[in-house]
Short mmCIF file of C-alpha atoms and ligand atoms in Angstrom, two decimals:
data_model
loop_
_atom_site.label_atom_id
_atom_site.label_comp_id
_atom_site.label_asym_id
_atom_site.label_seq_id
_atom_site.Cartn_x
_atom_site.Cartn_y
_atom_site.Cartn_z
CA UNK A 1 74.44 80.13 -56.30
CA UNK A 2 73.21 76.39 -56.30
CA UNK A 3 72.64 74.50 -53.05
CA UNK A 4 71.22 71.19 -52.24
CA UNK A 5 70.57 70.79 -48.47
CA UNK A 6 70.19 66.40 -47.85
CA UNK A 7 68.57 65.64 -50.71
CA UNK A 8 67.39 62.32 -50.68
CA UNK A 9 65.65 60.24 -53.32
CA UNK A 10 64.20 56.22 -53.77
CA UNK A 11 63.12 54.25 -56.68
CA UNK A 12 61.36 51.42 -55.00
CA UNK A 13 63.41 50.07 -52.31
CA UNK A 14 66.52 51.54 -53.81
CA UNK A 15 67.82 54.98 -52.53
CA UNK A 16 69.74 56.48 -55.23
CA UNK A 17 70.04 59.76 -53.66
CA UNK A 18 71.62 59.67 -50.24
CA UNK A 19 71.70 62.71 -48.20
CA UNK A 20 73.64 64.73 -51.39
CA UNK A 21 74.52 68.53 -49.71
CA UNK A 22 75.81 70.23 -52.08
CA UNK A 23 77.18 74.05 -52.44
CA UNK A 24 78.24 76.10 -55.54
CA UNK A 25 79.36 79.20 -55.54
CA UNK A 26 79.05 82.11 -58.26
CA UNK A 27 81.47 81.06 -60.97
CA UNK A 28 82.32 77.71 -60.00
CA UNK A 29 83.18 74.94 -62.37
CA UNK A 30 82.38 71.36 -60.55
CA UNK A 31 82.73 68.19 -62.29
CA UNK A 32 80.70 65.18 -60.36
CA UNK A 33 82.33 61.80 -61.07
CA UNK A 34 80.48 58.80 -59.86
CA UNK A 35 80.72 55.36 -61.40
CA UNK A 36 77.75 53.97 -63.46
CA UNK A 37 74.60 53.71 -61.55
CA UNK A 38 76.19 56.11 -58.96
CA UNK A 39 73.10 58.21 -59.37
CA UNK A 40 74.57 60.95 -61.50
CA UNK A 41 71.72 62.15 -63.66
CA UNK A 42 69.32 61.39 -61.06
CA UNK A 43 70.44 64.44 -58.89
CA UNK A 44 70.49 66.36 -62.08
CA UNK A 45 66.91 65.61 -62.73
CA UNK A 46 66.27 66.58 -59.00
CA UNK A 47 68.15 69.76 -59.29
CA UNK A 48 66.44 70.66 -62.25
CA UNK A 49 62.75 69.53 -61.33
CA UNK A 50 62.41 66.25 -63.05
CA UNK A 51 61.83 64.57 -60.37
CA UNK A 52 61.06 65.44 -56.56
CA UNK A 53 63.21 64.53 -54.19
CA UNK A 54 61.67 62.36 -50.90
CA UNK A 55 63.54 65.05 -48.94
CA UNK A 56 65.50 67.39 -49.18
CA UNK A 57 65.60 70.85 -50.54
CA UNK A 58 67.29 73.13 -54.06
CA UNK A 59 68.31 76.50 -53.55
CA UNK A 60 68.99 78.80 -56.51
CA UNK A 61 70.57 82.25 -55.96
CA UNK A 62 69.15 82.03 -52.68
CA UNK A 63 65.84 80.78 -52.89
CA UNK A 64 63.95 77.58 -52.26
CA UNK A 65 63.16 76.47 -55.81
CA UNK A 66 62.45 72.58 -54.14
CA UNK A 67 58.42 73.03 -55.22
CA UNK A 68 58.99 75.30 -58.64
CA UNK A 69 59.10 72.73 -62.18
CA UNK A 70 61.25 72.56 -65.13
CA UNK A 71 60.19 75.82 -66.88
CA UNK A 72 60.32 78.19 -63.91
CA UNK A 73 63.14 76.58 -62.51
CA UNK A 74 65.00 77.47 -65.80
CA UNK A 75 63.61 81.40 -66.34
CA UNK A 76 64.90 81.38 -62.69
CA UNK A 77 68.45 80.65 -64.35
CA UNK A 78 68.93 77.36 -64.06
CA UNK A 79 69.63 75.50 -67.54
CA UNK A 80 70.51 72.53 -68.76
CA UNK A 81 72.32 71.23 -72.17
CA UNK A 82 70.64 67.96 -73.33
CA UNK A 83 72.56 65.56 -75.82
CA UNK A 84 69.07 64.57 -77.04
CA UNK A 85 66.65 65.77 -79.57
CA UNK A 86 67.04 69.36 -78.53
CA UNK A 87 68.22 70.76 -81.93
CA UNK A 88 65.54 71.28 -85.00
CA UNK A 89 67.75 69.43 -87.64
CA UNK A 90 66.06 71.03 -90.61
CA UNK A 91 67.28 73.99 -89.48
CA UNK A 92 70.50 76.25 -89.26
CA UNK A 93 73.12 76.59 -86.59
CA UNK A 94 72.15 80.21 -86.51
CA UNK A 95 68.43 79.40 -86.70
CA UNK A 96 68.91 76.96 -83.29
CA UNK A 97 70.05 79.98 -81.79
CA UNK A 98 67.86 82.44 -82.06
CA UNK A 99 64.63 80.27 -81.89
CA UNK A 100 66.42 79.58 -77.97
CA UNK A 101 66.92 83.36 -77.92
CA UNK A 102 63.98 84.50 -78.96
CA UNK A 103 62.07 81.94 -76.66
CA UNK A 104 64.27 83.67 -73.80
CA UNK A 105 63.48 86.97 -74.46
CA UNK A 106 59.64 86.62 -75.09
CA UNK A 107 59.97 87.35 -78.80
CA UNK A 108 58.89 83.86 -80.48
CA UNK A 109 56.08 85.19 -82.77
CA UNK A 110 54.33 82.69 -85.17
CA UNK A 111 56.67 83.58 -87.98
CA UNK A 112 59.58 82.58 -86.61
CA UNK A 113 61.93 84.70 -89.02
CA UNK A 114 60.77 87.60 -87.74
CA UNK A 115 61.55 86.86 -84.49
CA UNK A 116 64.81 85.74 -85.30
CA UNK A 117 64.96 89.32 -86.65
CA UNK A 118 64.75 90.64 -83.19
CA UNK A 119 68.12 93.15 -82.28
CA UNK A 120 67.72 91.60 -78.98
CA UNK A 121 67.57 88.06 -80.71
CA UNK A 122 70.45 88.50 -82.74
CA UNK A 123 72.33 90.29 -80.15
CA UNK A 124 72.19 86.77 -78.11
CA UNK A 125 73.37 84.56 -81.48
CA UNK A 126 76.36 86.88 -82.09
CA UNK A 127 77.39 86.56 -77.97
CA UNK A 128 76.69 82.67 -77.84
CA UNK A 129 78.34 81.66 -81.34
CA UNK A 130 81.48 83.50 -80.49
CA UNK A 131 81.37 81.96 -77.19
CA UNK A 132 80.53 78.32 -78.27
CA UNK A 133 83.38 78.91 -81.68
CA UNK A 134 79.93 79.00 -83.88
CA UNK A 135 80.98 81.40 -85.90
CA UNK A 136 81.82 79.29 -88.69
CA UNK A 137 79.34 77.34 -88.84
CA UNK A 138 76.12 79.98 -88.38
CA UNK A 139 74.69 79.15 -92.27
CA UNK A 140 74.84 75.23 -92.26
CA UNK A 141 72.10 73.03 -91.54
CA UNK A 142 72.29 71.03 -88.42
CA UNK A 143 72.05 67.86 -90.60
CA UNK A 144 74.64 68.65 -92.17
CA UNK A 145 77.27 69.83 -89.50
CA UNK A 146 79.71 67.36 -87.85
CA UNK A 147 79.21 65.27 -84.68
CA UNK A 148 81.48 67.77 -82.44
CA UNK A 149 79.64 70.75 -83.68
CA UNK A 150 76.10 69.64 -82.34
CA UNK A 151 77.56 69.28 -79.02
CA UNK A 152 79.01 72.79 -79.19
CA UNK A 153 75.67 73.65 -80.22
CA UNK A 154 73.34 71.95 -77.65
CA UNK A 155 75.84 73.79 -75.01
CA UNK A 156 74.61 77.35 -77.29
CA UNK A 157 71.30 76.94 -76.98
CA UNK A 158 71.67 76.45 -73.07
CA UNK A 159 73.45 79.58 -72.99
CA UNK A 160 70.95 81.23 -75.34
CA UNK A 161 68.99 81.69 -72.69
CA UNK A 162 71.39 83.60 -70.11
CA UNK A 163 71.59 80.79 -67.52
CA UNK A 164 72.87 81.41 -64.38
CA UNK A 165 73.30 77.98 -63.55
CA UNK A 166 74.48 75.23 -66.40
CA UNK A 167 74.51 71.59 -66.28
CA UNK A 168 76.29 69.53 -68.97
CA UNK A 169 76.01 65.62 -68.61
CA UNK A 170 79.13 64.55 -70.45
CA UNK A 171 78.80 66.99 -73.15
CA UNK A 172 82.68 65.39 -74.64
CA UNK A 173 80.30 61.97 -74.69
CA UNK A 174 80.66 60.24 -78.37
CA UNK A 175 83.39 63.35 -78.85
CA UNK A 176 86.67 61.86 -79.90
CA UNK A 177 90.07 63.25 -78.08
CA UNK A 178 91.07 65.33 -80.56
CA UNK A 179 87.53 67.36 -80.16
CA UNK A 180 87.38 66.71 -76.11
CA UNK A 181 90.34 68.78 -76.12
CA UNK A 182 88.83 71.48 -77.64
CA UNK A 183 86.05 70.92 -75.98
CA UNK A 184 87.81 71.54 -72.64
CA UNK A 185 89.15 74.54 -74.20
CA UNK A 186 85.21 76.34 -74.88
CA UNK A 187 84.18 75.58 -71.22
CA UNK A 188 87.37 77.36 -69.72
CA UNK A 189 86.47 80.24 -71.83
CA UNK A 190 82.65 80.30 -70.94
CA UNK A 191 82.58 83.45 -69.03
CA UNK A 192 83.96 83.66 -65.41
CA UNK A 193 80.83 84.61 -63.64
CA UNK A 194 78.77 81.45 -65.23
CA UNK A 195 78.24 78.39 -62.43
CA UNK A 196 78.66 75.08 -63.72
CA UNK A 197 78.04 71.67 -62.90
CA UNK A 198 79.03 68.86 -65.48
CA UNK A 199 78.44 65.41 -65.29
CA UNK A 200 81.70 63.65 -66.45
CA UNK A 201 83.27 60.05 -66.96
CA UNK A 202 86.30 61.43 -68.73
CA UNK A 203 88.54 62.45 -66.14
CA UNK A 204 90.87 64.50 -68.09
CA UNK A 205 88.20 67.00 -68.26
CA UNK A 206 87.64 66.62 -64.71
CA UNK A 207 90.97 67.57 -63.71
CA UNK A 208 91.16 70.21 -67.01
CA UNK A 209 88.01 72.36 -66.15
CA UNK A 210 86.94 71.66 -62.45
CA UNK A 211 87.84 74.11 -59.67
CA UNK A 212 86.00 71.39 -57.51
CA UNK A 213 85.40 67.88 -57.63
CA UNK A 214 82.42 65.89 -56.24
CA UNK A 215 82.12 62.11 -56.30
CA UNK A 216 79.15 59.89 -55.54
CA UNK A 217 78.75 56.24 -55.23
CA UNK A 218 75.77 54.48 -54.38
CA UNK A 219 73.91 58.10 -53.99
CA UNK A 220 76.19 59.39 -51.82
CA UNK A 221 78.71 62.22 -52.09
CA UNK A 222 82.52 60.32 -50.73
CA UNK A 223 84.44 63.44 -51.86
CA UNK A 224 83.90 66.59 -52.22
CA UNK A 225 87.72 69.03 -52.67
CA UNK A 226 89.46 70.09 -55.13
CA UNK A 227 90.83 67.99 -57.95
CA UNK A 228 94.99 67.74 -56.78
CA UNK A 229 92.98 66.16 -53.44
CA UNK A 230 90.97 63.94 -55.60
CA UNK A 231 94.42 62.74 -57.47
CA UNK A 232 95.72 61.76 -54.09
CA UNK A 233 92.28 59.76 -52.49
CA UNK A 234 92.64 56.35 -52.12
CA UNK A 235 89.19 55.83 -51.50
CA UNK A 236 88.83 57.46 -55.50
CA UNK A 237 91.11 55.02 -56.54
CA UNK A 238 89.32 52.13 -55.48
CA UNK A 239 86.18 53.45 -56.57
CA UNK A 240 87.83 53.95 -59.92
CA UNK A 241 89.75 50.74 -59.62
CA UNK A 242 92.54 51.55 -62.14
CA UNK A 243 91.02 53.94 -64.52
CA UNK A 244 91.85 56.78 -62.18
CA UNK A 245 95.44 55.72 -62.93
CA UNK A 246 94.68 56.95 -66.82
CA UNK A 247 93.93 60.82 -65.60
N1 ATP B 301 63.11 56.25 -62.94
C1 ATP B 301 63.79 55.28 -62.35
N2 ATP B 301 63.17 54.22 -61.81
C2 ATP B 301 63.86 53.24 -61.19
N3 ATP B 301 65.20 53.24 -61.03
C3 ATP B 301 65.87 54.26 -61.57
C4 ATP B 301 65.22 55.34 -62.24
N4 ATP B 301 66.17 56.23 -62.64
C5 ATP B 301 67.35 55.72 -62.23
N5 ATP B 301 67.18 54.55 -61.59
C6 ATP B 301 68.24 53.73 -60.99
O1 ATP B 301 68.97 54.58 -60.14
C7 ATP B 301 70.37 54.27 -60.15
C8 ATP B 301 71.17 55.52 -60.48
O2 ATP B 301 70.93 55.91 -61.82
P1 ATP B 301 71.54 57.22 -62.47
O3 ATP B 301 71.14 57.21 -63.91
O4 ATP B 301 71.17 58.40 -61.67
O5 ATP B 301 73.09 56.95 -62.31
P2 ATP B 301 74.31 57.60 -63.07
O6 ATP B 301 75.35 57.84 -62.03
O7 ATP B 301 73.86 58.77 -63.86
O8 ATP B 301 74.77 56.44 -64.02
P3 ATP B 301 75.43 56.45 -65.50
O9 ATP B 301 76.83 56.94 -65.30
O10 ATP B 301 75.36 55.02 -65.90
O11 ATP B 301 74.57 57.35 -66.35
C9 ATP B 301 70.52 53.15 -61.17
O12 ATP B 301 70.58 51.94 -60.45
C10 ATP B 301 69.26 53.23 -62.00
O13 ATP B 301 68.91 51.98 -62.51
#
């Protein structure tokens, strides 16, 4: 579903992207690990079109999508949930939704409330805010709701727009145990057939939601299995020095 074929990318004299070959298949939850610096988010900004990779190629259902930007990259499938400035504060949970859906679906028409309107729109909120555990919290303002819920809903208005593909840097980032539990919970319930990549320090959610494990350090993937193979490396643990000892 999502391939990278020796993607390679510099900054200067630094390569932070080292050869990275990488291959999803349809459904499949992989966590990347990598310490800080490890070049993480760069391949996500290469995978997404953010940047161009030196050399190298992205393959998306198939196709080469190495030349296509952001915006076709993602009405190809490919999506990804920012922790930044995505949401429209002023407005509600529900209202985040739909303008995502509506965007999607080609209905975003001046007045926005009527395209929120839209069966098609609101057929997408209902689907999302179950999925997401929205419900609740459809009518409040995103001011107003807590620090958890925003996450939940930057991951909704991703799936607002029927990804194929999702990438989540650290969406349990800032979330506090309690939450990254539950947290853990949503993703294992996102449906089967939905690929997805997720950046991750937290290793509990690693080893809770991955059905693979990548790791890269200094641009370069050292493991690639599954996670009861990445409990036993020894090269991970060094890597991880003794926080791998806390998973
Ligand atoms: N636009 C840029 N120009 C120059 N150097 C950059 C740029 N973006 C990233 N880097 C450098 O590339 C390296 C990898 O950064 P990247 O953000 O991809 O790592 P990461 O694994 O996501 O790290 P973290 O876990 O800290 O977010 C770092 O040394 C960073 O300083």
């Amino acid at each position: 579903m999502l391939e990278t074929r020796n993607l390679s990318k510099s900054f200067g004299a630094i390569q932070v992207t080292r050869n990275v070959s990488l291959k999803l298949e349809r459904g499949e939850r992989r966590v990347i690990l990598g310490p800080n610096g490890a070049g993480k988010t760069t391949l996500f900004n290469l995978l997404v079109g953010e940047l161009t990779p030196d050399a190298g190629s992205v393959h998306l259902a198939g196709e080469d999508v190495t030349a296509l930007p952001v915006a076709k990259r993602a009405r190809r499938g490919l999506s990804r949930s920012y922790q930044k400035n995505t949401l429209f504060d002023g407005l509600t949970v529900e209202q985040n939704l739909g303008l995502a859906a509506a965007l999607y679906t080609g209905h975003a028409t001046r007045l926005w409330s009527d395209s929120l309107a839209k069966p098609e729109v609101r057929e997408i909120v209902a689907e999302v805010a179950e999925q997401v555990n929205l419900m609740p919290h459809l009518h409040a303002r995103v001011s107003e709701v807590s620090y958890g819920v925003r996450r939940q809903l930057e991951v909704g208005v991703a799936l607002a727009t029927r990804p194929l593909v999702l990438l989540m840097d650290e969406p349990t980032s800032g979330v506090g145990p309690e939450m990254s539990k539950g947290f853990h919970d949503l993703l294992n319930n996102l449906p089967r057939d939905l690929t997805l990549l997720i950046i991750e320090h937290d290793m509990d959610l690693a080893f809770d939601v991955a059905d693979t494990i990548t790791v890269l350090n200094y641009g370069e993937v050292v493991f690639d299995g599954l996670p009861e193979e990445a409990r036993g490396s020894k090269l991970l643990k060094e890597i991880y020095l003794g926080s791998w000892e806390d998973a």
